[in-house]
Tab-separated table of C-alpha atoms in Angstrom:
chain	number	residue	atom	x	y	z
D	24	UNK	CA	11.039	5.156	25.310
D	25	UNK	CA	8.919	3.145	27.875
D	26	UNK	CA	6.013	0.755	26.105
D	27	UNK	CA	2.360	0.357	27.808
D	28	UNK	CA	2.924	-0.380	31.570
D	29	UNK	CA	-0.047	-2.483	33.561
D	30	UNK	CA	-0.217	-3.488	37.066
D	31	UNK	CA	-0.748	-5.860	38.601
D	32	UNK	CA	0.201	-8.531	36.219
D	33	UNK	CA	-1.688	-11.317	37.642
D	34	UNK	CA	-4.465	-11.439	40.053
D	35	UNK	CA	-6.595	-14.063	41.501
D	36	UNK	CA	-10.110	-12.768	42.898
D	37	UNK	CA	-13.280	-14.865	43.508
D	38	UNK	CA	-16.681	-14.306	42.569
D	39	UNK	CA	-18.894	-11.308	43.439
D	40	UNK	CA	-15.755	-9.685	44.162
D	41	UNK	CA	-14.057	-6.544	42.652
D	42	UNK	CA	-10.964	-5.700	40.710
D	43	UNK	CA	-8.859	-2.494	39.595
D	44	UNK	CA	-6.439	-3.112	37.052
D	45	UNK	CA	-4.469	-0.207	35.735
D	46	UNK	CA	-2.516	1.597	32.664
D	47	UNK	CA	0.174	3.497	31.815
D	48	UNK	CA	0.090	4.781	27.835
D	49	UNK	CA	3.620	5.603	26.153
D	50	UNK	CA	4.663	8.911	27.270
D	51	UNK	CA	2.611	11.515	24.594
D	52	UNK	CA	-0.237	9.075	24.336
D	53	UNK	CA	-3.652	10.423	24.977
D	54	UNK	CA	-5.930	7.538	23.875
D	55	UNK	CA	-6.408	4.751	25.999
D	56	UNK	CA	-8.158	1.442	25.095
D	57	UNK	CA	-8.976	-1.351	26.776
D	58	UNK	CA	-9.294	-5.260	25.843
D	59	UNK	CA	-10.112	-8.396	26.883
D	60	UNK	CA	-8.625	-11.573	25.577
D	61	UNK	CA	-10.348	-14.715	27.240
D	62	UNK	CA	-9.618	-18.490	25.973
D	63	UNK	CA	-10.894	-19.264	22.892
D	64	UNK	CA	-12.525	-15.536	22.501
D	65	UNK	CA	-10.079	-13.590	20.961
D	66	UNK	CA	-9.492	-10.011	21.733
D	67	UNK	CA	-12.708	-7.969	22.062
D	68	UNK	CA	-12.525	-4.808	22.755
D	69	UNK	CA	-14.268	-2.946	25.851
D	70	UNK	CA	-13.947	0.822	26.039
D	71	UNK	CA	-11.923	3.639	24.987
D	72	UNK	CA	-10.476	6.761	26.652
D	73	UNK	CA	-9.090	9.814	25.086
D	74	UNK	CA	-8.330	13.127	27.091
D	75	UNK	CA	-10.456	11.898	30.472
D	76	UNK	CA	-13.533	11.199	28.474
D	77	UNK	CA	-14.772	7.908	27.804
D	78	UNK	CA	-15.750	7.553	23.978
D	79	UNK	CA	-16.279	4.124	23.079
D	80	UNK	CA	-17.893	1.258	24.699
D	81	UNK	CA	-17.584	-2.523	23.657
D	82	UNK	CA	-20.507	-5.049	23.912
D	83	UNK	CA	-19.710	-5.783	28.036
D	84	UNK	CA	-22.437	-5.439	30.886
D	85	UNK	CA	-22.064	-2.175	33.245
D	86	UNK	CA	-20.535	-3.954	35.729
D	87	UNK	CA	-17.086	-3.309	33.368
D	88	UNK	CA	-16.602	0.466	33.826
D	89	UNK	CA	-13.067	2.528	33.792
D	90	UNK	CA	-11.755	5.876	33.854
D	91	UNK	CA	-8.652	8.038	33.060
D	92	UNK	CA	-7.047	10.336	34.959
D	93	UNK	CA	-5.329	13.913	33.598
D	94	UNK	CA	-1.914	12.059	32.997
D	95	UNK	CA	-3.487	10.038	30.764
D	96	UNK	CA	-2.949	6.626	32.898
D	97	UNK	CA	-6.290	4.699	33.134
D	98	UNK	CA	-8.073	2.031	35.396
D	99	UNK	CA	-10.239	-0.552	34.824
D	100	UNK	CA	-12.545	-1.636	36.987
D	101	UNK	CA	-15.059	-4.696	37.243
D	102	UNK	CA	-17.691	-5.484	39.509
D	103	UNK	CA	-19.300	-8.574	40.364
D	104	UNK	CA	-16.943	-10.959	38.800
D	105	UNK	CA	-18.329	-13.622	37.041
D	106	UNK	CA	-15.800	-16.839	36.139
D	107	UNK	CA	-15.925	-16.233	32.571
D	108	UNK	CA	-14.610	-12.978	33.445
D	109	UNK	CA	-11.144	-14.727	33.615
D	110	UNK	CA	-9.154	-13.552	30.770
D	111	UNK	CA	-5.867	-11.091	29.569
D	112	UNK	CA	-6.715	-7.892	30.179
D	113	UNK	CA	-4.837	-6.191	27.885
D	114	UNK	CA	-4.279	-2.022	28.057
D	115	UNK	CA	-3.070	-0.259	24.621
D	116	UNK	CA	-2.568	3.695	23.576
D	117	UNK	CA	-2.456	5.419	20.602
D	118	UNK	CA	-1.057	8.783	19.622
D	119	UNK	CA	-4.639	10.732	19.398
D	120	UNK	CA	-7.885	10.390	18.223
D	121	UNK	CA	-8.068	9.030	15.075
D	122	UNK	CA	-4.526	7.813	15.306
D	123	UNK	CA	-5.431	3.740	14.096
D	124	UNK	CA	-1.722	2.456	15.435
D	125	UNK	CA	-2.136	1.218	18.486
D	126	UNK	CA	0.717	-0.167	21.147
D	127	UNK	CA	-0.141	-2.965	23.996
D	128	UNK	CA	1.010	-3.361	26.884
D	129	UNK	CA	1.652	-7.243	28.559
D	130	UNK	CA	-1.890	-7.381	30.134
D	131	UNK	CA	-3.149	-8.067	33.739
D	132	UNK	CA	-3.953	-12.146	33.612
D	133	UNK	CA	-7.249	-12.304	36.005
D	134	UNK	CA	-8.324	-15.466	37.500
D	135	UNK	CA	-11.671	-15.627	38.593
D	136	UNK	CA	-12.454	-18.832	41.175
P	16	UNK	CA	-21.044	-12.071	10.026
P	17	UNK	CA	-17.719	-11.409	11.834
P	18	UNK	CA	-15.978	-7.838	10.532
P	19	UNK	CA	-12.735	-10.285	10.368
P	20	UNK	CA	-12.337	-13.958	10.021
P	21	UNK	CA	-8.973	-15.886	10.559
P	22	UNK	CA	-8.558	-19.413	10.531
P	23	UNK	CA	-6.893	-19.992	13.725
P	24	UNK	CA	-4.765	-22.713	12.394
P	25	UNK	CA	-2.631	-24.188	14.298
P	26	UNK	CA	0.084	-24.012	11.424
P	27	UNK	CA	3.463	-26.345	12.376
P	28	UNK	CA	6.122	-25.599	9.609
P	29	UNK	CA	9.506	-26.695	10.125
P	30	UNK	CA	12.461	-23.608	9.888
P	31	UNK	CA	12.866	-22.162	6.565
P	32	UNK	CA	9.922	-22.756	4.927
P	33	UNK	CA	7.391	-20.088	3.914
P	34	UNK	CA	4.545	-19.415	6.265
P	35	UNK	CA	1.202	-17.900	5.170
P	36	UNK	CA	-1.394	-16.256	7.255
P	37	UNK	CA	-4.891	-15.138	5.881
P	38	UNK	CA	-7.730	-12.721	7.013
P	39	UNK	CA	-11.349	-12.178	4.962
P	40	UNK	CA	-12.852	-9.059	6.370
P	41	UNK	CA	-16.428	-7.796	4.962
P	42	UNK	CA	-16.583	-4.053	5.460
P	43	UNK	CA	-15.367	-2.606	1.840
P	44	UNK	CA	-14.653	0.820	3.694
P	45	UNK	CA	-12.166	-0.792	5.471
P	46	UNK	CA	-8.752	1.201	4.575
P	47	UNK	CA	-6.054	0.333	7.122
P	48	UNK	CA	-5.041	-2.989	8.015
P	49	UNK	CA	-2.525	-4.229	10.236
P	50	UNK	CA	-0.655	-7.685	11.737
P	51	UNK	CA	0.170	-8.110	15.174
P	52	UNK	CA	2.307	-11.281	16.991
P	53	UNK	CA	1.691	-12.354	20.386
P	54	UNK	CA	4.150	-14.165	22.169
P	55	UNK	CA	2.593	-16.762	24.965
P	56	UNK	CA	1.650	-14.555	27.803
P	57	UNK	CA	2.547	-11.085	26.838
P	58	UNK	CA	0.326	-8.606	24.991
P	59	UNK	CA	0.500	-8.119	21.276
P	60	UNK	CA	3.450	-6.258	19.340
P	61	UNK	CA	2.892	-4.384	16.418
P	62	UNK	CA	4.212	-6.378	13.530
P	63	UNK	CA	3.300	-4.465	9.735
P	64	UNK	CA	0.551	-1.990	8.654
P	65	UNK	CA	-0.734	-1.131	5.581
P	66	UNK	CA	-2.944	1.394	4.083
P	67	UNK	CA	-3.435	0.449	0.464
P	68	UNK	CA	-3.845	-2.605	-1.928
P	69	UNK	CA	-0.710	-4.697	-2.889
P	70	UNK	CA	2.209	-5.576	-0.952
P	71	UNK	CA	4.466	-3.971	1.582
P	72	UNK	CA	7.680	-5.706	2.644
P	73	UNK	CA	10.027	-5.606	5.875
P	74	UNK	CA	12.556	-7.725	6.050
P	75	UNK	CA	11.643	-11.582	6.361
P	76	UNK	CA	7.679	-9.934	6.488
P	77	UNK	CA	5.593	-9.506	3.355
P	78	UNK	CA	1.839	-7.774	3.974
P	79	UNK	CA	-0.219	-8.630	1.175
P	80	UNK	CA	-4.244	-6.498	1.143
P	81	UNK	CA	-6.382	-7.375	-2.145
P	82	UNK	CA	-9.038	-4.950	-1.619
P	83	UNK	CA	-11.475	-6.239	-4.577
P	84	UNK	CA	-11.287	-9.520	-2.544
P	85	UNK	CA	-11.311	-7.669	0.832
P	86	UNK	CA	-8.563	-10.483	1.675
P	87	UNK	CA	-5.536	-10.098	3.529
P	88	UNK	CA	-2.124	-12.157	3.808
P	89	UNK	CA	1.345	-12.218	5.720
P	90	UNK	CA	3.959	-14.331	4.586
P	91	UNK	CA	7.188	-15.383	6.841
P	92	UNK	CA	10.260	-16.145	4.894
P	93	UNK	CA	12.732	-18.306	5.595
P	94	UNK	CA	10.722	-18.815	8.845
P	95	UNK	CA	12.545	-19.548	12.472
P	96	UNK	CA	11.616	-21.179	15.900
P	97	UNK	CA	11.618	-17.458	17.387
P	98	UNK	CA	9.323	-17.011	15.202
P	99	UNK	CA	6.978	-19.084	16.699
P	100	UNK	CA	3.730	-17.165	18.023
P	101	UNK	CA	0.369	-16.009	17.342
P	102	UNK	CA	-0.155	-13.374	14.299
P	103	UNK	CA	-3.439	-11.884	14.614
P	104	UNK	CA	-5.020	-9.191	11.967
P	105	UNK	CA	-6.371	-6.269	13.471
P	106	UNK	CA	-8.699	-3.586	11.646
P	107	UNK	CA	-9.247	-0.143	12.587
P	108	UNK	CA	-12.706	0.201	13.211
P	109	UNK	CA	-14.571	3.366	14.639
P	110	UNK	CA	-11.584	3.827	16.801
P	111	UNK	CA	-11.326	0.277	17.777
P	112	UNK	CA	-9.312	-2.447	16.786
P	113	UNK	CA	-11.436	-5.626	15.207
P	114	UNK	CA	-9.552	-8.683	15.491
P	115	UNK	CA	-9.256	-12.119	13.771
P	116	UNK	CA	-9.099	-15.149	15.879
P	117	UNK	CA	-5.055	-15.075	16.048
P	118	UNK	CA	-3.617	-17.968	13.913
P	119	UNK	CA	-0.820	-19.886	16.226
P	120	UNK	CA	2.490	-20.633	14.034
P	121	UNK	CA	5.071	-23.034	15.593
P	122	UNK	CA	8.325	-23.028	13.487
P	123	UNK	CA	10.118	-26.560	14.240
P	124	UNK	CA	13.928	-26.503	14.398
């Protein structure tokens, strides 16, 4: 069975500009989630997707918005970068709501200059 | 107060000895609790979860949760350089994962 897929898996951007980084769950999976591990941060979680609908948000600015798409695959999107925005982006799916096991993929590495 | 707290080490043991990893955590309703690894540069692979107080073994792995203490363990046996890495608790939390820190464990041949 194929894990969490993410593309790309590293990316340089500079400030003010844009990114799209996207998921794949495990086949099945209908939750989506996303985090982001930056240096020294740990992993803090930024929003959750489960059947197209966004249901959770983390403590991030606007500018960090996402979506997910009817096969359950999922983008991320940021706006604006900032250099602290420079982190693992890390994508992970679960089984369904309320389903607390959650799988990870290897994470987009963004490098904001 | 942080929901989880993990002392993020680093822990250098050399291969065989016992490792032992700790997370406090402060919300009593807290039920399921779980230990990740991370290797360097790839995302985090789910390691042991557990849903009630005492311990749950597998293999080399021991998951320890004293709920009156709201404290959590994992202890490595006979440890080995592969696994060297970073174990991070995780608790489910309205749907999201709360972290600790990560504690980073290098196992010396």
């Amino acid at each position: 069975e194929a894990g969490v897929t993410q593309s790309p898996t590293h990316l340089i951007k500079t400030r003010g500009q844009q990114v799209t980084l996207r998921c794949s769950p495990i086949s099945g999976h209908t939750s989506v989630y996303w985090y982001q591990q930056a240096l020294g941060l740990g992993l803090q979680f930024l929003l959750w997707y489960d059947e197209g609908e966004e249901r959770n948000r983390g403590n991030f600015p606007p500018r960090f918005s996402g979506r997910q798409f009817p096969n359950y695959s999922s983008e991320l999107n940021v706006n604006a970068l900032e250099l602290e925005d420079s982190a693992l982006y890390l994508c992970a799916s679960s089984f369904s709501v309320g389903q607390e096991t959650q799988y990870f993929g290897p994470g987009t590495r963004l490098l904001v200059l | 107060q942080k929901e989880v707290e993990q002392d993020p080490g680093p822990l250098s043991v050399p291969e065989g000895a016992i490792v032992s990893l700790n997370c406090t955590y402060s919300n009593s309703a807290f039920q399921y609790f779980m230990w990740y690894r991370q290797y360097s540069r790839k995302g985090p692979e789910l390691l042991m979860y557990t849903y009630s107080s005492g311990n749950k073994e597998d293999g080399r792995f021991t998951a320890q949760v004293d709920k009156s203490s709201k404290y959590i363990s994992l202890f490595i046996r006979d440890s080995q350089p592969s696994d060297s890495a970073t174990y991070l608790c995780a608790i489910p939390n309205d749907y999201k994962l709360s972290f600790g820190a990560g504690t980073t464990v290098t196992v010396r041949a």
